[in-house]
Coordinates of C-alpha atoms and ligand atoms in Angstrom, one line a residue:
X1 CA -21.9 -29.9 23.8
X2 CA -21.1 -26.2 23.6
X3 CA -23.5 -24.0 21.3
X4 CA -23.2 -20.9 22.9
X5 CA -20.2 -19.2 23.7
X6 CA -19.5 -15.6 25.7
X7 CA -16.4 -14.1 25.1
X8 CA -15.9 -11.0 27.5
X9 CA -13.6 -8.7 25.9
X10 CA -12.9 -8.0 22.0
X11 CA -9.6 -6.5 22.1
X12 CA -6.4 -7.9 20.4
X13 CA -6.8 -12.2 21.5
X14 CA -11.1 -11.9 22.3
X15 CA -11.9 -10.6 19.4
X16 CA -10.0 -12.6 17.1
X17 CA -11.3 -16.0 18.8
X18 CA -14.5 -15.1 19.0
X19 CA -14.3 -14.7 14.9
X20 CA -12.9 -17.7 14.7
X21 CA -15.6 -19.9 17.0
X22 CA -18.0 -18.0 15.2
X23 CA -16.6 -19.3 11.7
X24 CA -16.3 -22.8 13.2
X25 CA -20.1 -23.2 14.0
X26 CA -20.6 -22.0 17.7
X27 CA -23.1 -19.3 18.5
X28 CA -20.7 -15.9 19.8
X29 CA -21.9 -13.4 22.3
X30 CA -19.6 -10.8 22.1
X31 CA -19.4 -8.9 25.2
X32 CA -17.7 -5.6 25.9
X33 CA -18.1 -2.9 28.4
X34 CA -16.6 -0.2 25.5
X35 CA -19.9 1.0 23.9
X36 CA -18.1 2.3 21.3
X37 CA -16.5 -0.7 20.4
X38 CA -19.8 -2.7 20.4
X39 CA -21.2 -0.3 18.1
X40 CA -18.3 -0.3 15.8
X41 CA -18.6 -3.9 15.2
X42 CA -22.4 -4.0 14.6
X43 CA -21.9 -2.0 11.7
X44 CA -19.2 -4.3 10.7
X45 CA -16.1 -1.9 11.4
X46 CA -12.7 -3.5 13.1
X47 CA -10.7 -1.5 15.7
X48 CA -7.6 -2.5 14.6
X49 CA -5.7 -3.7 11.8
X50 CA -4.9 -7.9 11.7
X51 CA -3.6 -9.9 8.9
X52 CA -7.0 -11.8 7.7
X53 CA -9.2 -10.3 10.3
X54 CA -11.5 -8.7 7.7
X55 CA -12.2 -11.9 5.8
X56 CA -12.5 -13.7 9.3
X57 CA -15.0 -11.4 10.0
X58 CA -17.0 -12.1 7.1
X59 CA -17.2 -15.6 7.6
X60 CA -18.5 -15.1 11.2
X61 CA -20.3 -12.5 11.4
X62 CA -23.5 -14.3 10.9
X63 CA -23.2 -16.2 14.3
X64 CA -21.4 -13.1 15.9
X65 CA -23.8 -10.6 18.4
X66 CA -21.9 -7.9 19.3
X67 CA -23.3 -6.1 22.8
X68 CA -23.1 -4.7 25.7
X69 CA -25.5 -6.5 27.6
X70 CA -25.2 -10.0 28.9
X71 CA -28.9 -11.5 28.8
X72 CA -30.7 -14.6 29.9
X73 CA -32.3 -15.2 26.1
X74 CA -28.3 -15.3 25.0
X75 CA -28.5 -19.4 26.6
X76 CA -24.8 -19.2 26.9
X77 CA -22.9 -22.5 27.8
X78 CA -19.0 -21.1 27.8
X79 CA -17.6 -17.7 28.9
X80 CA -14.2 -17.0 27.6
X81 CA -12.6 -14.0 29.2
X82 CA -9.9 -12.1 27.2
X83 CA -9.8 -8.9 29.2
X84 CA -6.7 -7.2 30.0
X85 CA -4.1 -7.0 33.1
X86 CA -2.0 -4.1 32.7
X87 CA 0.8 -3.5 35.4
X88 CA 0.5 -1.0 38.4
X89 CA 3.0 1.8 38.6
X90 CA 5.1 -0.5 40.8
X91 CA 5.2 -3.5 38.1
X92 CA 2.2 -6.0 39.5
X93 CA -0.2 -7.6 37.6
X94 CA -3.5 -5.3 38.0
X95 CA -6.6 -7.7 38.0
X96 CA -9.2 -5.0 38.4
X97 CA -10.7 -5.9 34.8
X98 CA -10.5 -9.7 35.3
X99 CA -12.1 -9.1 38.7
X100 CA -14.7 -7.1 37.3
X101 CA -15.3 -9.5 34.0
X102 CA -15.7 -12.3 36.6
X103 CA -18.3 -11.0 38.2
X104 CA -20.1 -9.7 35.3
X105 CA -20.0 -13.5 34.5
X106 CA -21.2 -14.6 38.1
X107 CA -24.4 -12.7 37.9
X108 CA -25.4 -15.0 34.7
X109 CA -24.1 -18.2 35.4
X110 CA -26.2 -21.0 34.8
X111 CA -25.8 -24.7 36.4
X112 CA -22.9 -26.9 33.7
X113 CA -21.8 -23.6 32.6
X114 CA -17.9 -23.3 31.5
X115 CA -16.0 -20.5 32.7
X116 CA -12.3 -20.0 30.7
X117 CA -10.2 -17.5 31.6
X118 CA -7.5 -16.1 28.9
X119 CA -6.5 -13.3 30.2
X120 CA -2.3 -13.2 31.4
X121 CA -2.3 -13.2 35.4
X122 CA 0.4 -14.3 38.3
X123 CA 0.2 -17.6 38.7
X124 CA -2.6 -18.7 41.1
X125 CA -5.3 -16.3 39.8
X126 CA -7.7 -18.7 38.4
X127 CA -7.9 -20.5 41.6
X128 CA -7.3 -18.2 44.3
X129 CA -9.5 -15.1 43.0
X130 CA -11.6 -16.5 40.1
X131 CA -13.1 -19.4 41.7
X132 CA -13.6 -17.7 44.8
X133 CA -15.8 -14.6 42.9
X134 CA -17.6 -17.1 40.5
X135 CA -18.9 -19.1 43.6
X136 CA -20.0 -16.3 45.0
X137 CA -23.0 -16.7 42.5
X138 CA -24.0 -19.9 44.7
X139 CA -23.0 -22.5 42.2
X140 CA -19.4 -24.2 42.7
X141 CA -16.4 -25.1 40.6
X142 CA -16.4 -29.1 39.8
X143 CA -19.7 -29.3 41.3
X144 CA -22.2 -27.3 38.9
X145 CA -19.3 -25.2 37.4
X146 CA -16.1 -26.2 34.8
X147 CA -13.1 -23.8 35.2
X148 CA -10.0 -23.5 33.2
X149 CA -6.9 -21.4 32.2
X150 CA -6.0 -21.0 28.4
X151 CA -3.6 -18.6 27.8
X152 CA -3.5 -17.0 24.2
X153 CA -0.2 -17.6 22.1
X154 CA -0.7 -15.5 19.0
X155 CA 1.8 -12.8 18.0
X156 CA 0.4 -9.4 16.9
X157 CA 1.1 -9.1 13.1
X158 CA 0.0 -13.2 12.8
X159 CA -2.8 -13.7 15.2
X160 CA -5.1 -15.2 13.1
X161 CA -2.6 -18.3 12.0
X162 CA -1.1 -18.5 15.4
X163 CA -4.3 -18.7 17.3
X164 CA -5.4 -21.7 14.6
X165 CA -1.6 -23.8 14.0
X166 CA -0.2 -23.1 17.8
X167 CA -0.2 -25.7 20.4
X168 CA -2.1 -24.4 23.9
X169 CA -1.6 -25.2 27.1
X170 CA -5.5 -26.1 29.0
X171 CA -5.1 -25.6 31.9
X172 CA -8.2 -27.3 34.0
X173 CA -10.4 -27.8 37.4
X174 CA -11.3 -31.2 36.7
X175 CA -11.3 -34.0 34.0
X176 CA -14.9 -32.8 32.9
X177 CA -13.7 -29.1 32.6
X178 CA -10.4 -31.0 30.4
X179 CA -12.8 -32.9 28.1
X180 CA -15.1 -29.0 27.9
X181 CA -12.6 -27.2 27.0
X182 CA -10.4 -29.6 24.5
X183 CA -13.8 -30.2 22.6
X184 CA -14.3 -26.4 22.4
X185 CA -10.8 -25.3 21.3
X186 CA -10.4 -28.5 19.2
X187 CA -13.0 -26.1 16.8
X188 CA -10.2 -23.6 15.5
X189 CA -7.1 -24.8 16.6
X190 CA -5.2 -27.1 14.3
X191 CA -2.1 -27.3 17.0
X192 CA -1.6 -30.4 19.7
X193 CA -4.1 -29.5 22.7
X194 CA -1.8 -30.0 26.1
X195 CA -3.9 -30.4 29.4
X196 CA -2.4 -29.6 32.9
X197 CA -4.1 -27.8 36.1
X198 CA -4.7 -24.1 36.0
X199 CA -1.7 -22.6 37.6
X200 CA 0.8 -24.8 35.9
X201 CA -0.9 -23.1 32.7
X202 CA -0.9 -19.8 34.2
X203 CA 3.2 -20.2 35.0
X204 CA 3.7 -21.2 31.1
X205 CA 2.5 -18.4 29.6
X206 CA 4.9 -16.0 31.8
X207 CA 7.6 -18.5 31.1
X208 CA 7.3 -17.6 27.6
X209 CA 7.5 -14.3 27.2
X210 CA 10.4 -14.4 30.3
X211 CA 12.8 -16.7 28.5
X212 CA 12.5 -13.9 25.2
X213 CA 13.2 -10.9 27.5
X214 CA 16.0 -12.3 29.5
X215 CA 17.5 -13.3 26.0
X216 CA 16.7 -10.2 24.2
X217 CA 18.2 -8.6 27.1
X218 CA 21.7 -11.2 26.9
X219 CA 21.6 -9.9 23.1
X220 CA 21.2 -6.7 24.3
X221 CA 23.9 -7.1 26.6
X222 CA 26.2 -8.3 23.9
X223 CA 25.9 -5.5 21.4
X224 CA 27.6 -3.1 23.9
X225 CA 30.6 -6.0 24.8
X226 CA 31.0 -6.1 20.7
X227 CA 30.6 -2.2 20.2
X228 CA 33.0 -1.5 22.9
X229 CA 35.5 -3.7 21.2
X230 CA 35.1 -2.8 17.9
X231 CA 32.9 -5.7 16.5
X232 CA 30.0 -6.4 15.0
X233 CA 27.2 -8.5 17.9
X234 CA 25.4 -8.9 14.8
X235 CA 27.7 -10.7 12.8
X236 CA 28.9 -12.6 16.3
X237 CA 25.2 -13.4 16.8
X238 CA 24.5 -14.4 13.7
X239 CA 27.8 -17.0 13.8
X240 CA 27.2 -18.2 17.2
X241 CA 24.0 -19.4 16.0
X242 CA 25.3 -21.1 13.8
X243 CA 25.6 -23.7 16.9
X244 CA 22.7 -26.3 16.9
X245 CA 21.7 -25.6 20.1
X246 CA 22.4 -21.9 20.7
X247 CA 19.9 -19.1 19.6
X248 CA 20.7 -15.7 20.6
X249 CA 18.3 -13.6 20.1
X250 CA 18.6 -9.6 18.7
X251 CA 19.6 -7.1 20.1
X252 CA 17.3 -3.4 19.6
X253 CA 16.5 -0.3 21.0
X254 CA 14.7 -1.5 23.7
X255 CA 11.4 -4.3 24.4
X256 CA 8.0 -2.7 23.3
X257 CA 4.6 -4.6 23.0
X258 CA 1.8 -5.3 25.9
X259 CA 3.5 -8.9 27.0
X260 CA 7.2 -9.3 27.2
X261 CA 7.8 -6.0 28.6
X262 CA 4.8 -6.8 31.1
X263 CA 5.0 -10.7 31.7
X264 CA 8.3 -11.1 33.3
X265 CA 7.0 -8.9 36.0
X266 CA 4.0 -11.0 36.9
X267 CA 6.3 -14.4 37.2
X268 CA 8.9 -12.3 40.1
X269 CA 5.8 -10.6 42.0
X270 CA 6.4 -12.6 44.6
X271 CA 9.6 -13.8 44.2
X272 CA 13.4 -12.2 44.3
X273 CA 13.9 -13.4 40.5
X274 CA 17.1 -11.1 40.6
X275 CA 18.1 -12.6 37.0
X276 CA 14.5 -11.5 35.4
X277 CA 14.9 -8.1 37.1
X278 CA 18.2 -7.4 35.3
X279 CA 17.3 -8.6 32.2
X280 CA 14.1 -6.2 32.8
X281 CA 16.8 -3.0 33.6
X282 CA 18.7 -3.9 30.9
X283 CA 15.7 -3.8 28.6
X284 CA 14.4 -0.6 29.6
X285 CA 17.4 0.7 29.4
X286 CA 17.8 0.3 25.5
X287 CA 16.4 3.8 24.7
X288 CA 18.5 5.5 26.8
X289 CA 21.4 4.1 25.0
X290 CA 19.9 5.3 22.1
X291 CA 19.3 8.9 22.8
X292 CA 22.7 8.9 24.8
X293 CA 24.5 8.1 21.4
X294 CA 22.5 10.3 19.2
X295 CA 23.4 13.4 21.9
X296 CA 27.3 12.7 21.1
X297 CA 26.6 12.7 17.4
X298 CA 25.0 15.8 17.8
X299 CA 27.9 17.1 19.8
X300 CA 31.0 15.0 17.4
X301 CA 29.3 16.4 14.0
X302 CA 28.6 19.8 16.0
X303 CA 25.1 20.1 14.6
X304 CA 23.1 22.8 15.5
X305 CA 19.6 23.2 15.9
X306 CA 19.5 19.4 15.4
X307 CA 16.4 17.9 13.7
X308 CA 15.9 14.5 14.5
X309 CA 13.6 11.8 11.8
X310 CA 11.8 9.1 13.8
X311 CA 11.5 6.3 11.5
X312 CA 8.7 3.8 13.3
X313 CA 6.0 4.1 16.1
X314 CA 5.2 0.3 16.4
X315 CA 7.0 -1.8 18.7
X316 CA 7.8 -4.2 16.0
X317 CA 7.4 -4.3 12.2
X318 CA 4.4 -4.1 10.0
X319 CA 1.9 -3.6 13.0
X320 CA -0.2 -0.6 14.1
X321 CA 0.3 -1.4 17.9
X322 CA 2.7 1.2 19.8
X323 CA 2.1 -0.1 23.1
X324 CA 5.1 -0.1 25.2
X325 CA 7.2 0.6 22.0
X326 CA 10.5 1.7 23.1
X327 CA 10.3 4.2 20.3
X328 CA 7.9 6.2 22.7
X329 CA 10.4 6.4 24.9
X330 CA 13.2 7.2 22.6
X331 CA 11.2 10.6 21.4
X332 CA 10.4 11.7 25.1
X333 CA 13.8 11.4 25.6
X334 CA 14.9 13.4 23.0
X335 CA 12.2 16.5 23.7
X336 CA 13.5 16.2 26.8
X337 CA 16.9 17.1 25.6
X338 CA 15.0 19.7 23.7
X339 CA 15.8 18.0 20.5
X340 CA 13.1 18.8 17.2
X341 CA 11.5 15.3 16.8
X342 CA 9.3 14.1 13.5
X343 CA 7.9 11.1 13.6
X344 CA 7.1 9.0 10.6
X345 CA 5.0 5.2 10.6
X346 CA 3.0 4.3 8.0
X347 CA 0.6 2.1 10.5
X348 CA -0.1 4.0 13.7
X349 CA -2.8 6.1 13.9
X350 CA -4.6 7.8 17.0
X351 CA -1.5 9.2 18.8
X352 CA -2.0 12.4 20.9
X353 CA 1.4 13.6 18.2
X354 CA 1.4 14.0 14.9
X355 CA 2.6 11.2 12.9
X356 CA 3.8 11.7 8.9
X357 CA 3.0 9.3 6.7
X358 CA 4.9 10.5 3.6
X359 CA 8.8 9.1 4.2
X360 CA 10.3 11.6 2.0
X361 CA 8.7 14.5 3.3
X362 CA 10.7 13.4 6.8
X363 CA 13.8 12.8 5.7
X364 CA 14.2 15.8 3.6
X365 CA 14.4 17.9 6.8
X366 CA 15.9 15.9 9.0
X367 CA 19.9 15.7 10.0
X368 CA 19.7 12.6 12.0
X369 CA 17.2 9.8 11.2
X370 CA 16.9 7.4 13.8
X371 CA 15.1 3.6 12.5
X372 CA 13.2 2.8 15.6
X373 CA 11.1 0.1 14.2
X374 CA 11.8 -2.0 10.8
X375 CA 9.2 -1.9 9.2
X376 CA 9.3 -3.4 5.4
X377 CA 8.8 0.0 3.8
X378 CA 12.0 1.3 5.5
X379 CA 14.3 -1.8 4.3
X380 CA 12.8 -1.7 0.5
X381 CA 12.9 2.1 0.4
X382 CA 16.9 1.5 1.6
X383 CA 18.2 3.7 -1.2
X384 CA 16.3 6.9 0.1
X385 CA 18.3 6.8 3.3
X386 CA 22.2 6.6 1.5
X387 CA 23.9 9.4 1.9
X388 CA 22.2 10.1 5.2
X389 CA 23.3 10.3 8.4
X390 CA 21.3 7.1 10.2
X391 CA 21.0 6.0 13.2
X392 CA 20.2 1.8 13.1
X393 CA 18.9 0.3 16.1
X394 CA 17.5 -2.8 13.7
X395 CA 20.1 -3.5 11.5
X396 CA 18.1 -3.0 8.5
X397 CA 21.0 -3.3 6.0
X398 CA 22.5 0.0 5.2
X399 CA 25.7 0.0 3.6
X400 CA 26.6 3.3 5.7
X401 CA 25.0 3.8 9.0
X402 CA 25.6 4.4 12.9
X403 CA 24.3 0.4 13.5
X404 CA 23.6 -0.3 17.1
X405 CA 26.0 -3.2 18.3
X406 CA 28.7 -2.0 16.2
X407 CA 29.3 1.4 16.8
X408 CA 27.1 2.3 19.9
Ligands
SAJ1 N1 12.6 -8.0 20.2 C1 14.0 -7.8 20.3 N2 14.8 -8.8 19.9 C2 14.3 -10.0 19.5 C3 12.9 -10.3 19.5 C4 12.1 -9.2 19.9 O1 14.4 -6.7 20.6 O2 15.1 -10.9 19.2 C5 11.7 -6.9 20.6 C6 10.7 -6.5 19.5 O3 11.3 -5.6 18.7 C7 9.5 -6.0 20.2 C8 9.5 -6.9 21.5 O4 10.8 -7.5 21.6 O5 9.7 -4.7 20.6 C9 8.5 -8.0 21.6 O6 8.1 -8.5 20.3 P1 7.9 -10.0 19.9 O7 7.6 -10.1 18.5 O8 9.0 -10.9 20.4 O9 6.7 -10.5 20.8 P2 5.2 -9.9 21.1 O10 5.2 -9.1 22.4 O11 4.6 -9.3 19.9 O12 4.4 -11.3 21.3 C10 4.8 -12.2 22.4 C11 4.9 -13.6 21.8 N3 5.6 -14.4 22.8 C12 6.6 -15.2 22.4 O13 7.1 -15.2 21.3 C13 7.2 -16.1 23.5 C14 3.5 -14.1 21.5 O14 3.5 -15.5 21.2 C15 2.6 -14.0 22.8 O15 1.3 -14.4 22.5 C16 2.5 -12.5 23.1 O16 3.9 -12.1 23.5 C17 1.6 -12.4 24.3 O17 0.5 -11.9 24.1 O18 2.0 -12.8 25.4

């Protein structure tokens, strides 16, 4: 029986499931190299914003250590990494914090200890560099050790009732790592509990997030068919999926967020995967588009000095993430072009530019507003933005606008 449980890293997934183990009975260790963080959340403060979290917290917090230190009077039974992989300049999957997590963990392993890794990682990671560094503490996998892949599922914005009504994939060493880890996660999660080896699990997770982006990008792909001919993909998507067993997905000014931009790379690492690629170009390419249409308005509506509203930071709506957000990329393009940029989200915070958080005070000097990100204020303030020349990348429901899949 687990009482003890080690969760190495308290970012977006750790944190969140250490709460929630916490709330469910088990003893939490909360390990983090980031001092700051730690100290944050001994005095009871959340890095980030998450539907629930604070509550969550509360009901944890109790059986939740924070720290910095791993120690022997901690009597931990489970390790759950959540670190993160982020992508190398040339697009592979970076394992220098999961390497480095793991052998944190090594140097305190005891003999039945459970080691989980949640991290996202090219397939073969948990058994081809994992197991290898954890042994290197004398003890081995199947032996003294239980090892085991689990990836996380939870969307940003609805983590907290993902990560409980989701189904996961387990992946395991063993049957006595499968029965481990089922009884551990069988604490929090409400969803069906599906148990297969670890790389199996590993290839899942990438799957995932590579079937959205290669149909975001076939949505993507569609809005420029229908704009070119004078349509609406919207309206075309919308019928098609009227189909029972068609879902197009929608099209938008580009893929943002830390996994579907990033996974898809991890699954062709080692593979030609010339169908994931494109989908990846086509992606990437979305702000480009963008900026490229906004340049001929400029130029059509022979605006001078042109000052340019940046309606969302986020990659998606309603969250304070802007990692990866194609909106990013959509301003460095347009000070590039030399363009005067202000940006406006009501979430973000900590950028190294400012960000307005009063909507009106944007639009009143701007000529073109651009709606990277749809955020809910921006569809219920609708009315503010009549009259105005907008660019829509989202579809938000203007009755006049420059919509993206229509007329660009
Ligand atoms: N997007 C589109 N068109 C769509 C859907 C999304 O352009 O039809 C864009 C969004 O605007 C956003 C990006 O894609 O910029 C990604 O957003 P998302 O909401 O689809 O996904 P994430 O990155 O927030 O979370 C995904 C989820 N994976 C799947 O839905 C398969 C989540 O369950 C995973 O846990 C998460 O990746 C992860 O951590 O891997």
């Amino acid at each position: 029986m687990i009482k003890t449980v080690c969760v190495v890293g308290l970012g977006y997934m750790g944190l969140p499931t250490a709460l929630l183990l916490a709330k469910e009975g088990c003893n939490v260790i909360g390990y983090d190299v980031n001092e700051k963080r730690v100290s944050q959340l001994q005095k009871g403060d959340l890095p980030f914003e998450e539907k629930g979290l604070a509550e969550l917290y509360e009901a944890g917090k109790a059986r939740f250590t924070p720290t910095t230190e791993i120690t022997t009077a901690h009597h931990i039974d489970a390790y759950l990494i959540a670190v993160p992989t982020p992508f190398t300049p040339d697009k592979k999957c970076d394992l220098h914090y999961v390497e480095s997590a793991v052998k944190t963990v090594a140097k305190h392993l005891r003999k039945g200890n459970l080691v989980i890794l949640e991290s996202t990682v090219r397939p073969g990671t948990t058994m081809e560099v994992v197991k290898p560094l954890l042994e290197a503490s004398g003890l081995k996998v199947g032996e003294d050790l239980s090892l085991a892949y689990v990836s996380e599922k939870a969307i940003p914005g609805n983590t907290l009732h993902e990560m409980v009504h989701n189904d996961r994939i387990v992946g395991v060493y063993d049957e006595r790592t499968a029965e481990l880890t089922t009884q551990l996660y069988s604490r929090f999660v409400q969803g069906k509990l599906h148990v297969t080896d670890c790389t199996t699990a590993e290839t899942v997770k990438l799957v995932e997030n590579t079937y959205r982006d290669v149909n975001i990008a076939l949505a993507n792909e569609l809005a420029d068919i229908c704009s070119s001919k004078g349509m609406n993909a919207w309206e075309v998507i919308q019928l098609a999926n009227k189909h029972p067993r068609v879902h197009v997905h929608a099209p938008g000014p580009g893929v943002g967020g830390h996994c579907i931009a990033v996974d898809p790379w991890f699954l062709v690492e080692k593979h030609e995967g010339a169908l994931i690629k494109t989908a990846r170009a086509i992606n990437d390419n979305r702000p480009l588009r963008v900026v490229n249409f906004v340049s001929e308005l400029i130029k059509t509506e022979n605006i001078s000095h042109a000052r340019i509203a940046l309606l969302g930071v986020a990659y998606k709506p309603d969250v304070d993430d802007p990692r990866e957000s194609p909106a990013l990329e959509i301003m460095h393009l347009l000070e590039q072009k030399h363009l005067h940029v202000k940006v406006h989200d009501p979430y973000v915070k900590g950028m190294s530019f400012p960000i307005e958080t009063n909507l009106q005070t944007v639009l009143d000097t701007a000529d073109i507003i651009i709606i990277a990100t749809d955020h809910a204020v921006y569809k219920q303030n609708l009315q503010l933005l009549e009259g105005k020349t907008v660019v829509d990348t989202r579809n938000v429901g203007l009755r006049e606008s420059y919509l993206l899949g229509r007329d660009f």
